[in-house]
Amino acid sequence: MVNELIKWGFLIYLGITPLIPDTINSKYRIMDIYLVLLVCVYLINMLVNYERRNKLCNDLKSFFKDSIVIFMLLLIAIMGVSTIYSTDKSLAIQETIRFGTYIAILYYFISEIDIKKDLEKVVKFIYYPAFIIGVLGVIQFITGKGITRYANGVARIIVTLDNPNTLGMYFAVLLFPLVMIAFYEKRTVKKVIIGLVCLIFVLNIAFSFSRNAWFALVVGICILTIIYNWKFIIGLFIAGAGVLLYPPLSVRILGLGKAVMNDGRLKHWGIALEMFKDKPLIGVGNGNYVTLHPEYVKLFPKFIVPGEENYPTHNSYFKILSELGILGFIPFMLLHTTIFIRSIKVCKLYSEKYKGLIKGLIVALLIFFQANLLDNMWFVPKVTFLYWIIVGILILLYRNKKAAK
C-alpha cells in the first residue's frame, strides 16, 4: 500500500513539474519541498520494512552495474571534485546536486516502475499536463496575455515553462513519440484524437518562435522519413507552406542564416574555448562558465555581446568542455553515446508492442542531442527531466526483454 502511494507521489511529481512556473517555485520551493518529502517517505519505508531493505540492496547492485549509470556516477564524481577549485563553489555544488537528483530519479524509475503495469500511467502523467500547457499556449498566443518575450515584434509564448526556447524544445521532444504512437494505433477515433494533440504541440513549437525548436522539428521529420516512412516528408512541405502563409514565421526563418553569423552564441562559444584552453584537463568548475564570463570578456573584448553579460554558453557540449575539461567531457560523451546505442538495441529487441513508442523515443533522443548544439537543454530541469525519463523507459524495456530471455 505504502509503495503504491509513493509511486503515485512520484507520478504526480512527474505531472506537476512542467505546470509550476519557476517564478513560483523559486519563491516557495514547492517542487523541492515535495521531492524532499517524497524521498523521506521512501527512505523511512525502506528502514521499517525488511523486504524493502532487501530489495533496495538488490536493486542498487543491479543499478550500479549498468554502463549508463557508471558513466553518470563518474561524471558526478568529477563535478563534485570541481567544486574544490571553482570560483563560485555554491553554484558548482548546486549544479552537482541537481545532476545527482537525476541519478536518484532514474534509480527510482527503473527500480519501482513496472513496465507492463505502469508505463501507460507514466505516459499519461507526461502527456496530460503537456496537453494542458499546449492549449494554454495557443490561448496565450491568441490573447497575448502573459507574453513577455518578442521576436521581430511578434509575441513568443512561454506559458509555465519560463522561456520560449524551453517551451519549444519541451514540445519537440514530446511530439515524436506521440506521432509514432498514433501511427501504430489501430483505433481510428483514438488515432484522430492523438493527431489533434500533435497539432496543438506543433502550433506551440511554431508560436514559441524558437529557431532551435523549429530546426529540431525539421530534423525529427527527416529522421522519421528515414526510419519509418518516406511519406513523413509531406509533413515538411505542409510545414513549409504554413511558414509562407504566416509572415512572422517566414521572416524569422529566412533571417536564420544572417542571425547565426551575427548571433551572440558564436561569441559565447569563443569564451568557452578560451576557458578550455586555460584549463584543458579539469575545466573552470561545474556551472562556473556564467560566473567567469565577465572576466573573460574583459580579457577578450572581441567576444563582447552587448546586453548578454553573465550569459550561458548556448551549447551543452562547450559548457561541459569549458567547465569540466577533457576529464569531464569524455564520460559525458560516452554517457550519451551509450544511451543512444542502448536505444538502438531496445528497438531491435521489440517487434510489434512498444515499437512505435521506441522509435519515437529514439527520434526524441536524436533531436535532443542536436538541440544542445545551440542551447543548454541538458541543464534546463523541465526539459532534461523528460530526457532522463526517456532514458529510464528505455532501460526498463531493455531489462524487461533480457529478463524474458
GROMACS .gro file of C-alpha atoms in nm:
model
  405
    1MET     CA    1   0.000   0.000   0.000
    2VAL     CA    2   0.275   0.246   0.102
    3ASN     CA    3   0.479   0.150  -0.204
    4GLU     CA    4   0.185   0.231  -0.432
    5LEU     CA    5   0.127   0.565  -0.259
    6ILE     CA    6   0.494   0.656  -0.309
    7LYS     CA    7   0.467   0.553  -0.673
    8TRP     CA    8   0.161   0.772  -0.721
    9GLY     CA    9   0.350   1.051  -0.546
   10PHE     CA   10   0.631   1.012  -0.798
   11LEU     CA   11   0.386   1.015  -1.089
   12ILE     CA   12   0.224   1.332  -0.952
   13TYR     CA   13   0.571   1.490  -0.929
   14LEU     CA   14   0.626   1.390  -1.290
   15GLY     CA   15   0.298   1.551  -1.389
   16ILE     CA   16   0.311   1.880  -1.199
   17THR     CA   17   0.680   1.963  -1.267
   18PRO     CA   18   0.611   2.140  -1.601
   19LEU     CA   19   0.297   2.308  -1.464
   20ILE     CA   20   0.469   2.509  -1.190
   21PRO     CA   21   0.646   2.821  -1.325
   22ASP     CA   22   0.998   2.888  -1.195
   23THR     CA   23   0.880   3.228  -1.071
   24ILE     CA   24   0.657   3.046  -0.821
   25ASN     CA   25   0.888   2.752  -0.749
   26SER     CA   26   1.193   2.972  -0.686
   27LYS     CA   27   0.992   3.177  -0.434
   28TYR     CA   28   0.815   2.898  -0.246
   29ARG     CA   29   1.036   2.595  -0.340
   30ILE     CA   30   0.719   2.389  -0.393
   31MET     CA   31   0.877   2.119  -0.608
   32ASP     CA   32   1.192   2.096  -0.395
   33ILE     CA   33   0.990   2.053  -0.075
   34TYR     CA   34   0.762   1.798  -0.243
   35LEU     CA   35   1.060   1.595  -0.370
   36VAL     CA   36   1.236   1.602  -0.030
   37LEU     CA   37   0.917   1.481   0.144
   38LEU     CA   38   0.876   1.207  -0.115
   39VAL     CA   39   1.236   1.091  -0.066
   40CYS     CA   40   1.193   1.095   0.314
   41VAL     CA   41   0.881   0.878   0.296
   42TYR     CA   42   1.061   0.642   0.058
   43LEU     CA   43   1.364   0.609   0.290
   44ILE     CA   44   1.150   0.564   0.604
   45ASN     CA   45   0.958   0.290   0.426
   46MET     CA   46   1.288   0.122   0.345
   47LEU     CA   47   1.408   0.142   0.706
   48VAL     CA   48   1.096  -0.009   0.865
   49ASN     CA   49   1.038  -0.281   0.606
   50TYR     CA   50   1.286  -0.571   0.586
   51GLU     CA   51   1.166  -0.684   0.243
   52ARG     CA   52   1.205  -0.332   0.108
   53ARG     CA   53   1.558  -0.307   0.252
   54ASN     CA   54   1.649  -0.636   0.089
   55LYS     CA   55   1.500  -0.518  -0.241
   56LEU     CA   56   1.695  -0.193  -0.212
   57CYS     CA   57   2.026  -0.381  -0.181
   58ASN     CA   58   1.949  -0.598  -0.484
   59ASP     CA   59   1.824  -0.303  -0.688
   60LEU     CA   60   2.134  -0.096  -0.609
   61LYS     CA   61   2.365  -0.380  -0.715
   62SER     CA   62   2.182  -0.409  -1.046
   63PHE     CA   63   2.165  -0.030  -1.087
   64PHE     CA   64   2.537   0.028  -1.036
   65LYS     CA   65   2.628  -0.241  -1.288
   66ASP     CA   66   2.455  -0.059  -1.573
   67SER     CA   67   2.705   0.113  -1.803
   68ILE     CA   68   2.480   0.419  -1.832
   69VAL     CA   69   2.478   0.460  -1.454
   70ILE     CA   70   2.855   0.403  -1.430
   71PHE     CA   71   2.917   0.698  -1.663
   72MET     CA   72   2.666   0.910  -1.467
   73LEU     CA   73   2.845   0.832  -1.140
   74LEU     CA   74   3.183   0.907  -1.295
   75LEU     CA   75   3.051   1.239  -1.422
   76ILE     CA   76   2.901   1.343  -1.088
   77ALA     CA   77   3.227   1.249  -0.914
   78ILE     CA   78   3.416   1.483  -1.149
   79MET     CA   79   3.153   1.753  -1.088
   80GLY     CA   80   3.199   1.707  -0.713
   81VAL     CA   81   3.578   1.737  -0.734
   82SER     CA   82   3.543   2.052  -0.947
   83THR     CA   83   3.369   2.230  -0.657
   84ILE     CA   84   3.708   2.241  -0.482
   85TYR     CA   85   3.866   2.470  -0.741
   86SER     CA   86   3.553   2.651  -0.866
   87THR     CA   87   3.537   3.028  -0.824
   88ASP     CA   88   3.168   3.008  -0.734
   89LYS     CA   89   3.159   2.699  -0.514
   90SER     CA   90   2.791   2.733  -0.421
   91LEU     CA   91   2.690   2.729  -0.788
   92ALA     CA   92   2.914   2.427  -0.853
   93ILE     CA   93   2.758   2.242  -0.559
   94GLN     CA   94   2.407   2.339  -0.673
   95GLU     CA   95   2.460   2.203  -1.026
   96THR     CA   96   2.622   1.887  -0.890
   97ILE     CA   97   2.327   1.823  -0.658
   98ARG     CA   98   2.086   1.883  -0.946
   99PHE     CA   99   2.261   1.619  -1.156
  100GLY     CA  100   2.252   1.391  -0.851
  101THR     CA  101   1.872   1.424  -0.838
  102TYR     CA  102   1.856   1.293  -1.196
  103ILE     CA  103   2.053   0.985  -1.088
  104ALA     CA  104   1.816   0.937  -0.793
  105ILE     CA  105   1.506   0.981  -1.011
  106LEU     CA  106   1.647   0.738  -1.268
  107TYR     CA  107   1.716   0.485  -0.991
  108TYR     CA  108   1.362   0.510  -0.855
  109PHE     CA  109   1.212   0.492  -1.202
  110ILE     CA  110   1.389   0.174  -1.313
  111SER     CA  111   1.363   0.009  -0.969
  112GLU     CA  112   0.999   0.079  -0.885
  113ILE     CA  113   0.816   0.129  -1.214
  114ASP     CA  114   0.674  -0.188  -1.367
  115ILE     CA  115   0.697  -0.156  -1.744
  116LYS     CA  116   0.388  -0.370  -1.801
  117LYS     CA  117   0.162  -0.221  -1.533
  118ASP     CA  118   0.286   0.136  -1.504
  119LEU     CA  119   0.407   0.250  -1.847
  120GLU     CA  120   0.062   0.372  -1.952
  121LYS     CA  121   0.035   0.573  -1.628
  122VAL     CA  122   0.377   0.730  -1.691
  123VAL     CA  123   0.275   0.827  -2.045
  124LYS     CA  124  -0.050   0.983  -1.920
  125PHE     CA  125   0.124   1.181  -1.644
  126ILE     CA  126   0.364   1.320  -1.905
  127TYR     CA  127   0.117   1.396  -2.184
  128TYR     CA  128  -0.190   1.518  -1.994
  129PRO     CA  129  -0.002   1.816  -1.844
  130ALA     CA  130   0.160   1.877  -2.184
  131PHE     CA  131  -0.187   1.893  -2.342
  132ILE     CA  132  -0.297   2.149  -2.080
  133ILE     CA  133   0.015   2.359  -2.143
  134GLY     CA  134  -0.038   2.325  -2.518
  135VAL     CA  135  -0.396   2.453  -2.504
  136LEU     CA  136  -0.288   2.739  -2.278
  137GLY     CA  137  -0.007   2.816  -2.523
  138VAL     CA  138  -0.248   2.858  -2.813
  139ILE     CA  139  -0.476   3.074  -2.596
  140GLN     CA  140  -0.178   3.284  -2.483
  141PHE     CA  141  -0.073   3.344  -2.843
  142ILE     CA  142  -0.426   3.447  -2.945
  143THR     CA  143  -0.493   3.673  -2.644
  144GLY     CA  144  -0.138   3.798  -2.581
  145LYS     CA  145  -0.187   3.767  -2.204
  146GLY     CA  146   0.129   3.684  -2.009
  147ILE     CA  147   0.358   3.749  -2.308
  148THR     CA  148   0.695   3.892  -2.207
  149ARG     CA  149   0.915   3.785  -2.500
  150TYR     CA  150   0.901   3.905  -2.860
  151ALA     CA  151   1.075   3.821  -3.190
  152ASN     CA  152   1.061   4.089  -3.460
  153GLY     CA  153   0.768   4.241  -3.272
  154VAL     CA  154   0.576   3.910  -3.263
  155ALA     CA  155   0.476   3.752  -2.932
  156ARG     CA  156   0.664   3.439  -2.818
  157ILE     CA  157   0.464   3.214  -2.586
  158ILE     CA  158   0.608   3.075  -2.262
  159VAL     CA  159   0.303   2.956  -2.059
  160THR     CA  160   0.452   2.782  -1.748
  161LEU     CA  161   0.793   2.700  -1.895
  162ASP     CA  162   0.952   3.042  -1.836
  163ASN     CA  163   1.135   3.065  -2.169
  164PRO     CA  164   1.016   3.030  -2.533
  165ASN     CA  165   1.316   2.811  -2.625
  166THR     CA  166   1.239   2.579  -2.334
  167LEU     CA  167   0.873   2.557  -2.435
  168GLY     CA  168   0.962   2.488  -2.798
  169MET     CA  169   1.200   2.203  -2.711
  170TYR     CA  170   0.961   2.064  -2.449
  171PHE     CA  171   0.701   2.008  -2.719
  172ALA     CA  172   0.954   1.896  -2.982
  173VAL     CA  173   1.078   1.619  -2.750
  174LEU     CA  174   0.722   1.508  -2.668
  175LEU     CA  175   0.590   1.529  -3.024
  176PHE     CA  176   0.769   1.241  -3.196
  177PRO     CA  177   0.689   0.958  -2.951
  178LEU     CA  178   0.325   1.067  -2.977
  179VAL     CA  179   0.339   1.075  -3.358
  180MET     CA  180   0.472   0.718  -3.364
  181ILE     CA  181   0.212   0.601  -3.112
  182ALA     CA  182  -0.053   0.748  -3.345
  183PHE     CA  183   0.085   0.561  -3.647
  184TYR     CA  184   0.083   0.229  -3.462
  185GLU     CA  185  -0.262   0.292  -3.311
  186LYS     CA  186  -0.530   0.079  -3.480
  187ARG     CA  187  -0.841   0.251  -3.339
  188THR     CA  188  -0.946   0.534  -3.571
  189VAL     CA  189  -1.105   0.758  -3.306
  190LYS     CA  190  -0.800   0.740  -3.080
  191LYS     CA  191  -0.571   0.799  -3.379
  192VAL     CA  192  -0.764   1.118  -3.464
  193ILE     CA  193  -0.753   1.242  -3.103
  194ILE     CA  194  -0.376   1.184  -3.083
  195GLY     CA  195  -0.339   1.360  -3.419
  196LEU     CA  196  -0.519   1.669  -3.284
  197VAL     CA  197  -0.294   1.671  -2.976
  198CYS     CA  198   0.009   1.652  -3.207
  199LEU     CA  199  -0.127   1.952  -3.397
  200ILE     CA  200  -0.150   2.150  -3.072
  201PHE     CA  201   0.212   2.056  -2.997
  202VAL     CA  202   0.325   2.171  -3.344
  203LEU     CA  203   0.140   2.503  -3.301
  204ASN     CA  204   0.320   2.559  -2.971
  205ILE     CA  205   0.655   2.488  -3.135
  206ALA     CA  206   0.567   2.740  -3.407
  207PHE     CA  207   0.440   3.006  -3.163
  208SER     CA  208   0.748   2.973  -2.943
  209PHE     CA  209   0.943   3.130  -3.232
  210SER     CA  210   1.240   2.920  -3.119
  211ARG     CA  211   1.459   2.854  -3.422
  212ASN     CA  212   1.628   2.572  -3.236
  213ALA     CA  213   1.291   2.401  -3.176
  214TRP     CA  214   1.194   2.457  -3.541
  215PHE     CA  215   1.520   2.302  -3.652
  216ALA     CA  216   1.459   2.009  -3.416
  217LEU     CA  217   1.114   1.964  -3.573
  218VAL     CA  218   1.263   1.950  -3.925
  219VAL     CA  219   1.541   1.714  -3.816
  220GLY     CA  220   1.288   1.490  -3.641
  221ILE     CA  221   1.068   1.468  -3.952
  222CYS     CA  222   1.373   1.381  -4.163
  223ILE     CA  223   1.471   1.104  -3.918
  224LEU     CA  224   1.117   0.964  -3.923
  225THR     CA  225   1.132   0.967  -4.303
  226ILE     CA  226   1.445   0.751  -4.287
  227ILE     CA  227   1.346   0.506  -4.013
  228TYR     CA  228   0.974   0.473  -4.076
  229ASN     CA  229   0.815   0.607  -4.393
  230TRP     CA  230   0.916   0.846  -4.672
  231LYS     CA  231   0.565   0.996  -4.658
  232PHE     CA  232   0.669   1.192  -4.349
  233ILE     CA  233   0.845   1.426  -4.590
  234ILE     CA  234   0.496   1.552  -4.679
  235GLY     CA  235   0.491   1.699  -4.330
  236LEU     CA  236   0.786   1.916  -4.424
  237PHE     CA  237   0.604   2.054  -4.728
  238ILE     CA  238   0.294   2.125  -4.519
  239ALA     CA  239   0.508   2.298  -4.256
  240GLY     CA  240   0.683   2.496  -4.530
  241ALA     CA  241   0.351   2.608  -4.673
  242GLY     CA  242   0.236   2.713  -4.327
  243VAL     CA  243   0.551   2.920  -4.282
  244LEU     CA  244   0.496   3.102  -4.611
  245LEU     CA  245   0.134   3.175  -4.523
  246TYR     CA  246   0.226   3.337  -4.190
  247PRO     CA  247   0.474   3.625  -4.249
  248PRO     CA  248   0.623   3.647  -3.894
  249LEU     CA  249   0.730   3.281  -3.919
  250SER     CA  250   0.875   3.321  -4.267
  251VAL     CA  251   1.066   3.637  -4.169
  252ARG     CA  252   1.222   3.464  -3.868
  253ILE     CA  253   1.322   3.155  -4.068
  254LEU     CA  254   1.453   3.349  -4.369
  255GLY     CA  255   1.666   3.553  -4.131
  256LEU     CA  256   1.817   3.240  -3.979
  257GLY     CA  257   2.141   3.242  -4.177
  258LYS     CA  258   2.211   3.605  -4.101
  259ALA     CA  259   2.117   3.556  -3.738
  260VAL     CA  260   2.358   3.264  -3.693
  261MET     CA  261   2.650   3.468  -3.827
  262ASN     CA  262   2.563   3.767  -3.607
  263ASP     CA  263   2.436   3.566  -3.311
  264GLY     CA  264   2.595   3.608  -2.970
  265ARG     CA  265   2.619   3.229  -2.950
  266LEU     CA  266   2.936   3.229  -3.159
  267LYS     CA  267   3.099   3.471  -2.918
  268HIS     CA  268   2.983   3.273  -2.615
  269TRP     CA  269   3.136   2.963  -2.772
  270GLY     CA  270   3.458   3.159  -2.822
  271ILE     CA  271   3.467   3.240  -2.450
  272ALA     CA  272   3.406   2.871  -2.368
  273LEU     CA  273   3.701   2.768  -2.586
  274GLU     CA  274   3.925   3.026  -2.415
  275MET     CA  275   3.829   2.880  -2.077
  276PHE     CA  276   3.906   2.534  -2.209
  277LYS     CA  277   4.246   2.650  -2.335
  278ASP     CA  278   4.328   2.784  -1.988
  279LYS     CA  279   4.231   2.461  -1.808
  280PRO     CA  280   4.201   2.188  -2.072
  281LEU     CA  281   4.220   1.896  -1.831
  282ILE     CA  282   3.986   1.992  -1.546
  283GLY     CA  283   3.795   2.300  -1.667
  284VAL     CA  284   3.698   2.608  -1.465
  285GLY     CA  285   3.450   2.427  -1.240
  286ASN     CA  286   3.096   2.296  -1.267
  287GLY     CA  287   2.850   2.573  -1.358
  288ASN     CA  288   3.121   2.839  -1.347
  289TYR     CA  289   3.114   2.947  -1.712
  290VAL     CA  290   2.849   3.206  -1.625
  291THR     CA  291   3.047   3.324  -1.321
  292LEU     CA  292   3.370   3.375  -1.517
  293HIS     CA  293   3.207   3.511  -1.835
  294PRO     CA  294   3.251   3.883  -1.743
  295GLU     CA  295   3.617   3.826  -1.653
  296TYR     CA  296   3.691   3.656  -1.985
  297VAL     CA  297   3.503   3.922  -2.181
  298LYS     CA  298   3.743   4.180  -2.035
  299LEU     CA  299   4.038   3.965  -2.144
  300PHE     CA  300   3.889   3.907  -2.491
  301PRO     CA  301   3.684   4.216  -2.590
  302LYS     CA  302   3.613   4.068  -2.935
  303PHE     CA  303   3.367   3.833  -2.762
  304ILE     CA  304   3.157   4.111  -2.607
  305VAL     CA  305   2.783   4.077  -2.672
  306PRO     CA  306   2.603   4.394  -2.555
  307GLY     CA  307   2.334   4.311  -2.300
  308GLU     CA  308   2.447   3.949  -2.262
  309GLU     CA  309   2.677   3.959  -1.961
  310ASN     CA  310   2.680   3.650  -1.736
  311TYR     CA  311   2.516   3.454  -2.018
  312PRO     CA  312   2.522   3.074  -2.064
  313THR     CA  313   2.720   2.905  -2.342
  314HIS     CA  314   2.413   2.815  -2.553
  315ASN     CA  315   2.587   2.484  -2.623
  316SER     CA  316   2.590   2.199  -2.370
  317TYR     CA  317   2.898   2.040  -2.522
  318PHE     CA  318   3.103   2.360  -2.492
  319LYS     CA  319   2.964   2.409  -2.140
  320ILE     CA  320   3.095   2.071  -2.025
  321LEU     CA  321   3.424   2.117  -2.210
  322SER     CA  322   3.490   2.457  -2.052
  323GLU     CA  323   3.368   2.369  -1.701
  324LEU     CA  324   3.491   2.009  -1.658
  325GLY     CA  325   3.766   1.988  -1.920
  326ILE     CA  326   3.863   1.672  -2.105
  327LEU     CA  327   3.823   1.464  -1.787
  328GLY     CA  328   3.453   1.555  -1.773
  329PHE     CA  329   3.384   1.579  -2.145
  330ILE     CA  330   3.488   1.219  -2.222
  331PRO     CA  331   3.249   1.048  -1.973
  332PHE     CA  332   2.977   1.298  -2.071
  333MET     CA  333   3.003   1.197  -2.437
  334LEU     CA  334   3.038   0.827  -2.352
  335LEU     CA  335   2.726   0.851  -2.134
  336HIS     CA  336   2.504   0.986  -2.410
  337THR     CA  337   2.660   0.766  -2.677
  338THR     CA  338   2.584   0.463  -2.457
  339ILE     CA  339   2.225   0.583  -2.415
  340PHE     CA  340   2.183   0.609  -2.792
  341ILE     CA  341   2.337   0.264  -2.852
  342ARG     CA  342   2.106   0.118  -2.585
  343SER     CA  343   1.804   0.273  -2.760
  344ILE     CA  344   1.901   0.103  -3.088
  345LYS     CA  345   1.937  -0.231  -2.907
  346VAL     CA  346   1.594  -0.187  -2.749
  347CYS     CA  347   1.440  -0.113  -3.088
  348LYS     CA  348   1.583  -0.436  -3.230
  349LEU     CA  349   1.453  -0.639  -2.935
  350TYR     CA  350   1.086  -0.549  -2.993
  351SER     CA  351   0.884  -0.641  -3.299
  352GLU     CA  352   0.532  -0.502  -3.250
  353LYS     CA  353   0.436  -0.398  -2.896
  354TYR     CA  354   0.612  -0.076  -2.789
  355LYS     CA  355   0.772  -0.050  -3.136
  356GLY     CA  356   0.610   0.284  -3.219
  357LEU     CA  357   0.693   0.430  -2.878
  358ILE     CA  358   1.056   0.315  -2.902
  359LYS     CA  359   1.108   0.467  -3.247
  360GLY     CA  360   0.956   0.791  -3.125
  361LEU     CA  361   1.186   0.790  -2.821
  362ILE     CA  362   1.490   0.741  -3.046
  363VAL     CA  363   1.389   1.043  -3.254
  364ALA     CA  364   1.339   1.243  -2.932
  365LEU     CA  365   1.692   1.149  -2.820
  366LEU     CA  366   1.846   1.249  -3.152
  367ILE     CA  367   1.678   1.588  -3.172
  368PHE     CA  368   1.774   1.649  -2.809
  369PHE     CA  369   2.139   1.582  -2.897
  370GLN     CA  370   2.103   1.828  -3.186
  371ALA     CA  371   1.925   2.092  -2.977
  372ASN     CA  372   2.214   2.101  -2.731
  373LEU     CA  373   2.440   2.229  -3.006
  374LEU     CA  374   2.254   2.561  -2.988
  375ASP     CA  375   2.122   2.568  -2.631
  376ASN     CA  376   2.193   2.428  -2.283
  377MET     CA  377   1.889   2.200  -2.280
  378TRP     CA  378   2.066   1.933  -2.072
  379PHE     CA  379   2.074   2.191  -1.795
  380VAL     CA  380   1.714   2.313  -1.816
  381PRO     CA  381   1.536   2.099  -1.550
  382LYS     CA  382   1.188   2.092  -1.706
  383VAL     CA  383   1.324   1.960  -2.037
  384THR     CA  384   1.613   1.745  -1.921
  385PHE     CA  385   1.375   1.580  -1.672
  386LEU     CA  386   1.191   1.442  -1.976
  387TYR     CA  387   1.521   1.324  -2.122
  388TRP     CA  388   1.602   1.113  -1.815
  389ILE     CA  389   1.251   0.968  -1.805
  390ILE     CA  390   1.302   0.862  -2.169
  391VAL     CA  391   1.631   0.700  -2.065
  392GLY     CA  392   1.450   0.526  -1.778
  393ILE     CA  393   1.182   0.388  -2.012
  394LEU     CA  394   1.449   0.255  -2.250
  395ILE     CA  395   1.640   0.087  -1.964
  396LEU     CA  396   1.319  -0.073  -1.837
  397LEU     CA  397   1.226  -0.200  -2.183
  398TYR     CA  398   1.578  -0.340  -2.225
  399ARG     CA  399   1.570  -0.516  -1.887
  400ASN     CA  400   1.220  -0.647  -1.950
  401LYS     CA  401   1.326  -0.820  -2.271
  402LYS     CA  402   1.652  -0.950  -2.125
  403ALA     CA  403   1.468  -1.093  -1.824
  404ALA     CA  404   1.219  -1.267  -2.054
  405LYS     CA  405   1.506  -1.443  -2.231
   0.00000   0.00000   0.00000
